[in-house]
Amino acid sequence: MKNINTESTKIDQASKAAIEKADYYAKVAKTATENADKDARVAEVAIAKADYYAEISKTATENADKDARAAEIAIANANETAQV
């Protein structure tokens, strides 16, 4: 009977240890998930900012192209005026 009680106690202790480890790893997993969620939100903000600055860059490039075309026309007009 003593051997059965001893084995039962060992099994109970092992079960408790396994449950504690499982709880610990569940908490670690929860923290990792929370951190991943935070990182994902940071990445979303970074992507939004990149999109915003890309749009600004596109607009600046379009404006520079318009200014360059206007300068070409002005030069052409000045050349025509100089030839007359």
C-alpha atoms as one frame of an Amber mdcrd trajectory, in Angstrom:
protein
   0.000   0.000   0.000   2.906   2.302   0.798   4.341   1.874  -2.690   1.015
   2.810  -4.254   0.774   5.974  -2.140   4.370   6.883  -2.960   3.785   6.386
  -6.668   0.545   8.338  -6.472   2.352  11.195  -4.731   5.073  11.173  -7.394
   2.443  11.257 -10.125   0.620  14.126  -8.398   3.856  16.087  -8.063   4.771
  15.445 -11.689   1.280  16.505 -12.772   1.508  19.717 -10.752   4.935  20.466
 -12.226   3.615  19.844 -15.735   0.629  22.125 -15.114   2.904  24.870 -13.756
   5.118  24.587 -16.838   2.096  24.692 -19.106   0.821  27.803 -17.311   4.251
  29.415 -17.626   4.470  28.675 -21.345   0.907  29.906 -21.849   1.904  33.219
 -20.232   5.038  33.383 -22.391   2.939  32.722 -25.492   0.434  35.394 -24.466
   3.228  37.943 -23.954   4.791  37.004 -27.293   1.429  37.428 -29.007   0.901
  40.821 -27.381   4.375  41.909 -28.481   3.729  40.676 -32.008   0.468  42.651
 -32.072   2.313  45.783 -30.955   4.993  45.201 -33.588   2.303  44.730 -36.230
   0.684  48.033 -35.252   4.070  49.765 -35.420   4.627  48.250 -38.854   1.195
  49.421 -40.014   2.019  52.966 -38.915   5.394  52.786 -40.649   3.744  51.576
 -43.858   1.162  54.360 -43.672   3.943  56.925 -43.225   5.886  55.433 -46.133
   2.775  55.633 -48.318   2.239  59.255 -47.245   5.822  60.237 -48.070   5.681
  58.322 -51.357   2.618  60.366 -52.316   4.431  63.588 -51.389   7.417  62.470
 -53.474   5.149  61.667 -56.417   3.516  65.092 -56.209   6.901  66.807 -55.951
   8.130  64.892 -59.008   5.021  65.828 -60.978   5.466  69.479 -60.005   9.146
  69.373 -60.987   8.191  67.888 -64.360   5.649  70.689 -64.910   8.257  73.292
 -63.954  10.787  71.710 -66.312   8.275  71.767 -69.185   7.462  75.402 -68.406
  11.175  76.218 -68.421  11.625  74.458 -71.776   8.734  76.473 -73.231  10.157
  79.692 -71.796  13.568  78.922 -73.319  11.980  78.095 -76.670   9.975  81.346
 -76.564  13.079  83.315 -75.607  14.990  81.756 -78.502  12.178  82.622 -80.908
  12.062  86.173 -79.581  15.833  86.494 -79.885  15.727  85.326 -83.525  13.052
  87.814 -84.498
